[in-house]
Tab-separated table of C-alpha atoms and ligand atoms in Angstrom:
chain	number	residue	atom	x	y	z
O	62	MET	CA	2.029	19.819	-19.852
O	63	ASP	CA	-1.505	19.738	-18.523
O	64	THR	CA	-2.049	17.767	-15.365
O	65	MET	CA	-2.884	14.162	-16.130
O	66	VAL	CA	-5.558	12.171	-14.358
O	67	LEU	CA	-3.396	9.522	-12.679
O	68	LEU	CA	-5.088	6.120	-12.688
O	69	ASN	CA	-1.858	4.322	-11.755
O	70	PRO	CA	-1.499	2.944	-8.208
O	71	GLY	CA	0.340	5.972	-6.846
O	72	PRO	CA	1.663	8.560	-6.895
O	73	VAL	CA	-1.816	10.043	-6.994
O	74	ASN	CA	-3.337	13.353	-7.986
O	75	LEU	CA	-3.194	15.633	-4.948
O	76	THR	CA	-5.970	17.926	-3.816
O	77	SER	CA	-5.019	21.601	-4.093
O	78	ARG	CA	-4.903	21.753	-0.315
O	79	VAL	CA	-2.324	18.970	-0.053
O	80	ARG	CA	-0.320	20.390	-2.943
O	81	ALA	CA	-0.205	23.771	-1.198
O	82	ALA	CA	1.175	22.097	1.929
O	83	LEU	CA	4.173	20.892	-0.091
O	84	ALA	CA	5.296	24.513	-0.363
O	85	GLY	CA	5.167	24.986	3.417
O	86	PRO	CA	7.784	26.812	5.458
O	87	ASP	CA	11.499	25.985	5.376
O	88	LEU	CA	12.236	24.408	8.705
O	89	CYS	CA	14.906	22.523	10.574
O	90	HIS	CA	14.084	18.911	11.371
O	91	ARG	CA	15.670	19.187	14.832
O	92	GLU	CA	13.382	21.909	16.095
O	93	ASP	CA	9.977	21.789	17.789
O	94	GLU	CA	8.275	23.010	14.596
O	95	TYR	CA	9.191	19.761	12.877
O	96	PHE	CA	8.455	17.501	15.830
O	97	ASP	CA	4.957	18.968	16.115
O	98	ILE	CA	4.335	17.852	12.514
O	99	GLN	CA	5.872	14.414	13.133
O	100	ASP	CA	3.820	13.902	16.313
O	101	GLU	CA	0.587	14.874	14.558
O	102	VAL	CA	1.296	12.575	11.600
O	103	ARG	CA	2.084	9.639	13.911
O	104	ARG	CA	-1.037	10.260	16.014
O	105	ARG	CA	-3.320	10.577	12.999
O	106	LEU	CA	-1.927	7.412	11.384
O	107	LEU	CA	-3.009	5.383	14.427
O	108	GLU	CA	-6.411	7.104	14.505
O	109	ILE	CA	-7.278	5.850	10.998
O	110	TYR	CA	-7.832	2.356	12.399
O	111	ASP	CA	-8.592	3.410	15.994
O	112	LEU	CA	-5.377	1.863	17.294
O	113	ASP	CA	-4.493	2.279	20.960
O	114	PRO	CA	-1.244	4.314	21.224
O	115	ALA	CA	-0.297	2.307	24.320
O	116	GLN	CA	-0.162	-0.866	22.206
O	117	TRP	CA	0.768	0.447	18.764
O	118	ALA	CA	3.233	2.898	17.263
O	119	ALA	CA	3.354	4.556	13.861
O	120	VAL	CA	6.934	4.904	12.640
O	121	VAL	CA	7.794	7.131	9.668
O	122	LEU	CA	10.915	7.097	7.524
O	123	SER	CA	11.838	8.707	4.231
O	124	GLY	CA	11.484	6.350	1.322
O	125	SER	CA	9.018	4.637	-0.978
O	126	GLY	CA	6.684	1.818	0.026
O	127	THR	CA	9.423	-0.732	-0.545
O	128	ALA	CA	11.485	0.925	2.215
O	129	ALA	CA	8.571	0.473	4.615
O	130	VAL	CA	8.194	-3.217	3.755
O	131	GLU	CA	11.928	-3.885	3.954
O	132	SER	CA	12.252	-2.019	7.240
O	133	MET	CA	9.407	-4.080	8.714
O	134	ILE	CA	10.930	-7.396	7.615
O	135	CYS	CA	14.551	-6.709	8.547
O	136	SER	CA	13.680	-5.189	11.950
O	137	ILE	CA	11.032	-7.524	13.333
O	138	VAL	CA	12.110	-11.016	12.312
O	139	PRO	CA	14.779	-12.110	14.842
O	140	PRO	CA	18.246	-13.012	13.444
O	141	ASP	CA	17.622	-16.724	13.937
O	142	GLY	CA	14.000	-16.466	12.822
O	143	GLY	CA	12.288	-17.469	9.630
O	144	VAL	CA	9.576	-16.075	7.380
O	145	ALA	CA	6.891	-17.876	5.415
O	146	VAL	CA	6.118	-15.478	2.577
O	147	ILE	CA	2.812	-15.752	0.777
O	148	GLU	CA	3.387	-15.054	-2.907
O	149	ASN	CA	0.571	-14.463	-5.375
O	150	GLY	CA	2.000	-11.490	-7.228
O	151	VAL	CA	5.005	-9.200	-7.628
O	152	TYR	CA	4.915	-7.731	-4.129
O	153	GLY	CA	4.764	-11.043	-2.291
O	154	GLU	CA	7.718	-12.227	-4.362
O	155	ARG	CA	9.583	-9.022	-3.479
O	156	MET	CA	9.160	-9.787	0.244
O	157	SER	CA	10.791	-13.199	-0.314
O	158	GLN	CA	13.726	-11.434	-1.989
O	159	MET	CA	14.050	-9.149	1.023
O	160	ALA	CA	13.866	-11.958	3.577
O	161	GLY	CA	16.480	-13.863	1.545
O	162	ALA	CA	18.742	-10.833	1.270
O	163	TYR	CA	18.833	-10.531	5.068
O	164	GLY	CA	19.633	-14.210	5.394
O	165	PHE	CA	16.415	-15.288	7.107
O	166	ASP	CA	15.193	-18.828	6.648
O	167	THR	CA	12.692	-17.983	3.882
O	168	GLN	CA	9.833	-20.349	3.032
O	169	PRO	CA	7.847	-19.071	0.063
O	170	VAL	CA	4.220	-20.171	-0.112
O	171	THR	CA	3.932	-19.932	-3.877
O	172	HIS	CA	0.877	-19.463	-6.059
O	173	ASP	CA	0.194	-18.438	-9.617
O	174	TRP	CA	-0.374	-14.711	-9.751
O	175	GLY	CA	-3.904	-13.700	-8.970
O	176	VAL	CA	-5.195	-16.893	-7.388
O	177	PRO	CA	-6.593	-16.895	-3.828
O	178	VAL	CA	-4.215	-17.889	-1.028
O	179	ASP	CA	-4.182	-21.647	-0.440
O	180	LEU	CA	-4.702	-21.867	3.311
O	181	ASP	CA	-3.870	-25.591	3.430
O	182	GLN	CA	-0.494	-24.888	1.851
O	183	LEU	CA	0.151	-22.205	4.457
O	184	GLU	CA	-0.825	-24.616	7.240
O	185	SER	CA	1.531	-27.293	5.968
O	186	THR	CA	4.419	-24.845	5.514
O	187	LEU	CA	4.016	-23.676	9.117
O	188	GLY	CA	3.583	-27.261	10.337
O	189	GLY	CA	6.788	-28.340	8.593
O	190	HIS	CA	9.047	-25.454	9.603
O	191	ASP	CA	9.426	-24.697	13.292
O	192	SER	CA	12.076	-22.112	12.422
O	193	VAL	CA	9.415	-19.880	10.853
O	194	THR	CA	8.557	-17.155	13.359
O	195	HIS	CA	6.561	-14.877	11.034
O	196	VAL	CA	4.229	-14.989	8.070
O	197	ALA	CA	4.501	-12.156	5.560
O	198	CYS	CA	1.559	-11.374	3.286
O	199	VAL	CA	0.457	-8.612	0.947
O	200	HIS	CA	-3.016	-7.271	1.762
O	201	HIS	CA	-3.912	-5.785	-1.619
O	202	GLU	CA	-1.695	-7.524	-4.219
O	203	THR	CA	-1.527	-4.641	-6.668
O	204	THR	CA	-0.228	-6.940	-9.427
O	205	THR	CA	-3.744	-8.264	-10.016
O	206	GLY	CA	-5.934	-6.190	-7.705
O	207	ARG	CA	-6.631	-9.162	-5.457
O	208	LEU	CA	-7.447	-8.440	-1.825
O	209	ASN	CA	-5.972	-11.318	0.158
O	210	ASP	CA	-8.032	-12.882	2.958
O	211	LEU	CA	-6.072	-11.639	5.956
O	212	ALA	CA	-8.786	-12.710	8.410
O	213	SER	CA	-8.261	-16.394	7.541
O	214	ILE	CA	-4.472	-16.049	7.200
O	215	GLY	CA	-4.319	-14.249	10.549
O	216	ALA	CA	-6.393	-16.966	12.238
O	217	ILE	CA	-3.871	-19.603	11.097
O	218	CYS	CA	-0.938	-17.489	12.340
O	219	ARG	CA	-2.641	-17.081	15.697
O	220	ALA	CA	-3.462	-20.757	16.090
O	221	ARG	CA	0.158	-21.622	15.318
O	222	GLY	CA	1.741	-18.821	17.330
O	223	ARG	CA	3.333	-16.954	14.425
O	224	GLY	CA	3.559	-13.196	13.924
O	225	LEU	CA	1.890	-11.590	10.883
O	226	LEU	CA	3.692	-8.959	8.811
O	227	VAL	CA	1.472	-7.211	6.275
O	228	ASP	CA	2.370	-5.233	3.168
O	229	ALA	CA	-0.619	-2.870	3.203
O	230	VAL	CA	1.107	-0.319	0.960
O	231	SER	CA	-1.782	-0.165	-1.524
O	232	SER	CA	-4.652	-0.661	0.943
O	233	PHE	CA	-3.851	1.271	4.119
O	234	GLY	CA	-6.338	4.081	4.633
O	235	ALA	CA	-9.033	2.710	2.305
O	236	GLU	CA	-9.621	-0.988	2.914
O	237	HIS	CA	-10.999	-2.445	6.120
O	238	MET	CA	-8.267	-3.773	8.442
O	239	ASP	CA	-8.839	-5.439	11.825
O	240	PHE	CA	-5.412	-5.142	13.458
O	241	GLU	CA	-6.340	-6.864	16.701
O	242	GLY	CA	-8.748	-9.442	15.272
O	243	TRP	CA	-6.386	-10.525	12.498
O	244	GLY	CA	-3.422	-10.698	14.893
O	245	ILE	CA	-1.275	-8.254	12.913
O	246	THR	CA	2.240	-7.721	14.289
O	247	ALA	CA	3.145	-4.895	11.910
O	248	CYS	CA	2.021	-3.411	8.636
O	249	ALA	CA	3.761	-1.315	6.002
O	250	ALA	CA	2.109	1.651	4.284
O	251	VAL	CA	3.084	4.699	2.228
O	252	SER	CA	2.101	8.359	1.930
O	253	ASN	CA	1.282	8.415	-1.778
O	254	LYS	CA	-1.359	5.751	-2.357
O	255	CYS	CA	-4.678	5.482	-0.479
O	256	LEU	CA	-3.612	8.198	2.002
O	257	HIS	CA	-3.471	10.777	-0.844
O	258	GLY	CA	-0.193	12.419	0.195
O	259	ALA	CA	2.907	13.084	-1.902
O	260	PRO	CA	5.597	10.390	-2.363
O	261	GLY	CA	8.365	10.248	0.231
O	262	VAL	CA	7.051	8.957	3.557
O	263	ALA	CA	7.335	5.236	4.278
O	264	ILE	CA	5.179	4.128	7.207
O	265	VAL	CA	5.242	1.104	9.509
O	266	ILE	CA	2.487	0.532	12.061
O	267	VAL	CA	3.897	-1.823	14.653
O	268	ARG	CA	2.882	-3.421	17.936
O	269	ARG	CA	5.099	-1.839	20.561
O	270	ASP	CA	6.031	-5.215	22.036
O	271	ALA	CA	7.369	-6.422	18.654
O	272	LEU	CA	10.412	-4.133	18.767
O	273	VAL	CA	12.260	-5.525	21.727
O	274	GLY	CA	15.582	-6.476	20.065
O	275	ASP	CA	18.668	-4.586	21.224
O	276	ALA	CA	20.829	-2.479	18.913
O	277	SER	CA	23.443	-5.254	18.580
O	278	GLN	CA	20.884	-7.306	16.662
O	279	ARG	CA	20.155	-4.791	13.976
O	280	ARG	CA	20.596	-5.832	10.352
O	281	SER	CA	20.419	-2.391	8.753
O	282	VAL	CA	21.438	1.088	9.802
O	283	TYR	CA	19.076	3.184	7.699
O	284	LEU	CA	16.104	0.792	7.729
O	285	ASP	CA	16.211	-0.285	11.385
O	286	LEU	CA	12.724	0.373	12.686
O	287	ALA	CA	13.709	0.357	16.359
O	288	THR	CA	16.131	3.238	15.765
O	289	TYR	CA	13.306	5.402	14.355
O	290	TYR	CA	10.822	4.187	16.932
O	291	ARG	CA	12.998	5.141	19.898
O	292	ALA	CA	13.921	8.537	18.459
O	293	GLN	CA	10.382	9.425	17.359
O	294	ASP	CA	8.822	8.486	20.689
O	295	GLN	CA	11.096	11.133	22.214
O	296	ARG	CA	10.340	13.819	19.601
O	297	GLY	CA	13.504	13.022	17.695
O	298	THR	CA	14.537	11.740	14.298
O	299	PRO	CA	17.680	9.742	13.518
O	300	PHE	CA	18.174	11.099	9.971
O	301	THR	CA	16.999	14.002	7.818
O	302	PRO	CA	13.333	13.445	6.913
O	303	ALA	CA	11.630	14.488	3.661
O	304	VAL	CA	10.063	17.560	5.291
O	305	PRO	CA	7.799	18.640	2.373
O	306	ALA	CA	6.439	15.093	2.063
O	307	MET	CA	5.673	15.116	5.804
O	308	LEU	CA	3.875	18.469	5.489
O	309	ALA	CA	1.793	17.105	2.627
O	310	LEU	CA	1.040	13.897	4.526
O	311	ARG	CA	-0.113	15.855	7.579
O	312	GLU	CA	-2.526	17.828	5.398
O	313	ALA	CA	-3.750	14.672	3.641
O	314	LEU	CA	-4.407	13.032	7.030
O	315	ARG	CA	-6.310	16.085	8.252
O	316	GLU	CA	-8.383	16.008	5.073
O	317	LEU	CA	-9.056	12.275	5.465
O	318	ALA	CA	-10.280	12.771	9.045
O	319	GLU	CA	-12.518	15.695	8.034
O	320	GLN	CA	-14.032	13.610	5.231
O	321	GLY	CA	-15.010	10.874	7.704
O	322	GLY	CA	-11.905	8.715	7.920
O	323	GLN	CA	-11.262	5.249	6.529
O	324	SER	CA	-14.916	4.210	6.262
O	325	ALA	CA	-15.731	7.312	4.188
O	326	ARG	CA	-12.714	6.715	1.932
O	327	HIS	CA	-13.785	3.093	1.563
O	328	GLN	CA	-17.229	4.218	0.452
O	329	ARG	CA	-15.779	6.800	-1.937
O	330	TYR	CA	-13.544	4.166	-3.523
O	331	ARG	CA	-16.513	1.791	-3.762
O	332	ASP	CA	-18.514	4.449	-5.619
O	333	LEU	CA	-15.646	5.192	-8.012
O	334	ALA	CA	-14.843	1.513	-8.578
O	335	THR	CA	-18.518	0.781	-9.291
O	336	ARG	CA	-18.728	3.691	-11.718
O	337	ILE	CA	-15.644	2.447	-13.574
O	338	GLU	CA	-16.968	-1.112	-13.587
O	339	HIS	CA	-20.345	-0.123	-15.025
O	340	GLY	CA	-18.651	1.959	-17.701
O	341	LEU	CA	-16.091	-0.605	-18.800
O	342	VAL	CA	-18.447	-3.601	-18.632
O	343	GLY	CA	-20.889	-1.511	-20.682
O	344	LEU	CA	-18.167	-1.207	-23.323
O	345	GLY	CA	-17.779	-4.995	-23.401
O	346	LEU	CA	-14.617	-5.242	-21.259
O	347	ALA	CA	-14.145	-7.923	-18.603
O	348	PRO	CA	-12.334	-7.692	-15.276
O	349	LEU	CA	-9.591	-10.203	-14.410
O	350	LEU	CA	-11.151	-10.942	-10.997
O	351	GLY	CA	-14.708	-10.947	-9.682
O	352	THR	CA	-16.006	-7.867	-7.882
O	353	GLY	CA	-15.833	-9.448	-4.428
O	354	GLU	CA	-12.240	-10.639	-4.911
O	355	SER	CA	-10.769	-7.335	-5.987
O	356	SER	CA	-9.754	-4.352	-3.904
O	357	LEU	CA	-11.701	-1.123	-4.231
O	358	ALA	CA	-8.519	0.814	-4.988
O	359	LEU	CA	-7.465	-0.864	-8.241
O	360	ARG	CA	-8.892	-3.313	-10.742
O	361	ALA	CA	-7.212	-5.336	-13.473
O	362	TRP	CA	-9.043	-5.556	-16.828
O	363	ARG	CA	-8.513	-7.955	-19.716
O	364	LEU	CA	-7.158	-6.332	-22.865
O	365	PRO	CA	-9.426	-6.882	-25.858
O	366	GLU	CA	-7.958	-9.090	-28.625
O	367	ASN	CA	-7.542	-6.312	-31.134
O	368	LEU	CA	-5.874	-3.731	-28.886
O	369	SER	CA	-2.315	-3.689	-27.511
O	370	TYR	CA	-1.513	-2.193	-24.140
O	371	ASP	CA	0.823	0.352	-25.716
O	372	THR	CA	-1.858	1.607	-28.090
O	373	LEU	CA	-4.420	1.856	-25.305
O	374	HIS	CA	-1.967	3.611	-23.010
O	375	ASP	CA	-0.732	6.096	-25.613
O	376	ARG	CA	-4.187	7.024	-26.865
O	377	LEU	CA	-5.537	7.510	-23.349
O	378	LYS	CA	-2.501	9.598	-22.496
O	379	ARG	CA	-3.330	11.922	-25.395
O	380	ASP	CA	-6.736	12.326	-23.751
O	381	GLY	CA	-5.172	13.130	-20.368
O	382	PHE	CA	-5.324	9.764	-18.574
O	383	ILE	CA	-2.478	7.589	-17.281
O	384	ILE	CA	-3.397	3.930	-16.898
O	385	TYR	CA	-1.081	1.165	-15.725
O	386	HIS	CA	0.443	-1.885	-17.379
O	387	GLY	CA	0.306	-5.530	-16.351
O	388	GLN	CA	3.569	-7.042	-15.090
O	389	GLY	CA	5.410	-10.244	-16.066
O	390	GLY	CA	3.204	-12.824	-17.745
O	391	LEU	CA	0.199	-10.506	-17.496
O	392	ALA	CA	1.899	-7.714	-19.487
O	393	ASP	CA	0.133	-8.392	-22.777
O	394	ARG	CA	-3.107	-9.634	-21.211
O	395	ILE	CA	-4.281	-6.924	-18.827
O	396	PHE	CA	-4.289	-3.242	-18.013
O	397	ARG	CA	-4.928	-1.762	-14.590
O	398	ILE	CA	-6.990	1.184	-13.430
O	399	ALA	CA	-6.611	2.582	-9.938
O	400	ASN	CA	-8.998	5.103	-8.424
O	401	MET	CA	-6.770	6.419	-5.634
O	402	GLY	CA	-6.241	10.133	-5.127
O	403	ALA	CA	-8.260	13.173	-6.166
O	404	VAL	CA	-10.263	11.446	-8.933
O	405	SER	CA	-13.735	12.875	-9.630
O	406	ASP	CA	-16.881	11.247	-11.011
O	407	ASN	CA	-16.465	13.509	-14.015
O	408	ASP	CA	-12.920	12.177	-14.582
O	409	VAL	CA	-14.363	8.654	-14.659
O	410	ASP	CA	-17.121	9.636	-17.086
O	411	ARG	CA	-14.567	11.246	-19.395
O	412	LEU	CA	-12.372	8.133	-19.152
O	413	ILE	CA	-15.259	5.901	-20.178
O	414	GLY	CA	-16.006	8.228	-23.089
O	415	ALA	CA	-12.378	8.135	-24.233
O	416	MET	CA	-12.256	4.336	-23.899
O	417	GLY	CA	-15.437	4.060	-25.950
O	418	SER	CA	-13.869	6.004	-28.830
O	419	ILE	CA	-10.692	3.914	-28.707
O	420	LEU	CA	-12.601	0.616	-28.687
O	421	ALA	CA	-14.736	1.791	-31.616
O	422	ASN	CA	-11.577	2.578	-33.594
O	423	PRO	CA	-8.671	0.649	-32.047
O	424	SER	CA	-5.911	1.549	-34.532
O	425	PRO	CA	-2.789	3.264	-33.088
Z	535	LIG	C1	3.313	0.272	-4.505
Z	535	LIG	C2	3.514	-0.955	-3.698
Z	535	LIG	C3	4.692	-1.201	-2.976
Z	535	LIG	C4	5.864	-0.277	-2.951
Z	535	LIG	O1	6.253	0.278	-4.145
Z	535	LIG	P1	7.221	1.566	-4.152
Z	535	LIG	O2	7.410	1.780	-5.615
Z	535	LIG	O3	8.450	1.216	-3.424
Z	535	LIG	O4	6.468	2.672	-3.474
Z	535	LIG	C5	4.752	-2.313	-2.177
Z	535	LIG	N1	3.731	-3.165	-2.085
Z	535	LIG	C6	2.573	-2.975	-2.747
Z	535	LIG	C7	1.472	-3.941	-2.554
Z	535	LIG	C8	2.431	-1.865	-3.582
Z	535	LIG	O5	1.288	-1.665	-4.245
């Protein structure tokens, strides 16, 4: 099968350089050759947002983005602590499930999917629950494309002395993040979205002083962040890592730095997102959210009346494009287009052309 242009929110199309790194040398993960790769990946992850290595650590484990988020929640919230979880989409709701599964006092701050975070509701939840030690929030809620206002949420956490745990799985590397200014305690990320690596490396960026619990307090063996943190700071690894995924991530991080880092990726995504927007609006389609509310990495679009998601998906797939479905109650109302990964202007122009033909003749 020909390579598809992946417009789903990860895994992404790799550059040939990153793909070549996947076929790197066979190596043992308990030798210097591997620890050199691990050290470079951890250093470069902090450099993306200019984080001081004396204050912050990047921890890597093998798994998908969900492993990163779960590791962050189960390792940082103390056993007698509580989490207020901001929910305005699938991924916020998933964090509540995690916090509940570990038995934390879980206080969901619920919203309809896609609406902006109600800061008053957050304030009153924190005011009414002294047991809540942390607030958990998704940065880019991929369900709808909404970029949540972490500056305002972080200010409330600060004023009320609560830690802030961020699911930045679909924003890390591309969107602006002010770790110090927003008072972030930790954030979860993944290799295969805005960082343009292959799937397999779950990432947690954590303040060093947030991992003080002793081993007797751990709630998970495989997902305990402190176990990885201690081993990796001493050029070790507790378990067998996904070595090819680490090789690909190292190459993707080198490429990102050479291209100009996060601000350059942000600009590239802005250009692609604008190109897609002009094309689709020109065809009469409407986005779910306004331009300023949406991330630059993914946008949700309203399905036209006369076209089902399945028809749109299948016809675009015949033309070489993979788009993404809406979830839950949005399933028959929207489709989503991400512009992460090695997507070219020409890919976008061809997509708009293909969409134009489908809209002109929308039968399956
Ligand atoms: C993709 C994603 C995840 C993790 O999904 P996995 O399938 O486990 O990689 C978590 N949060 C957000 C916001 C995401 O977009």
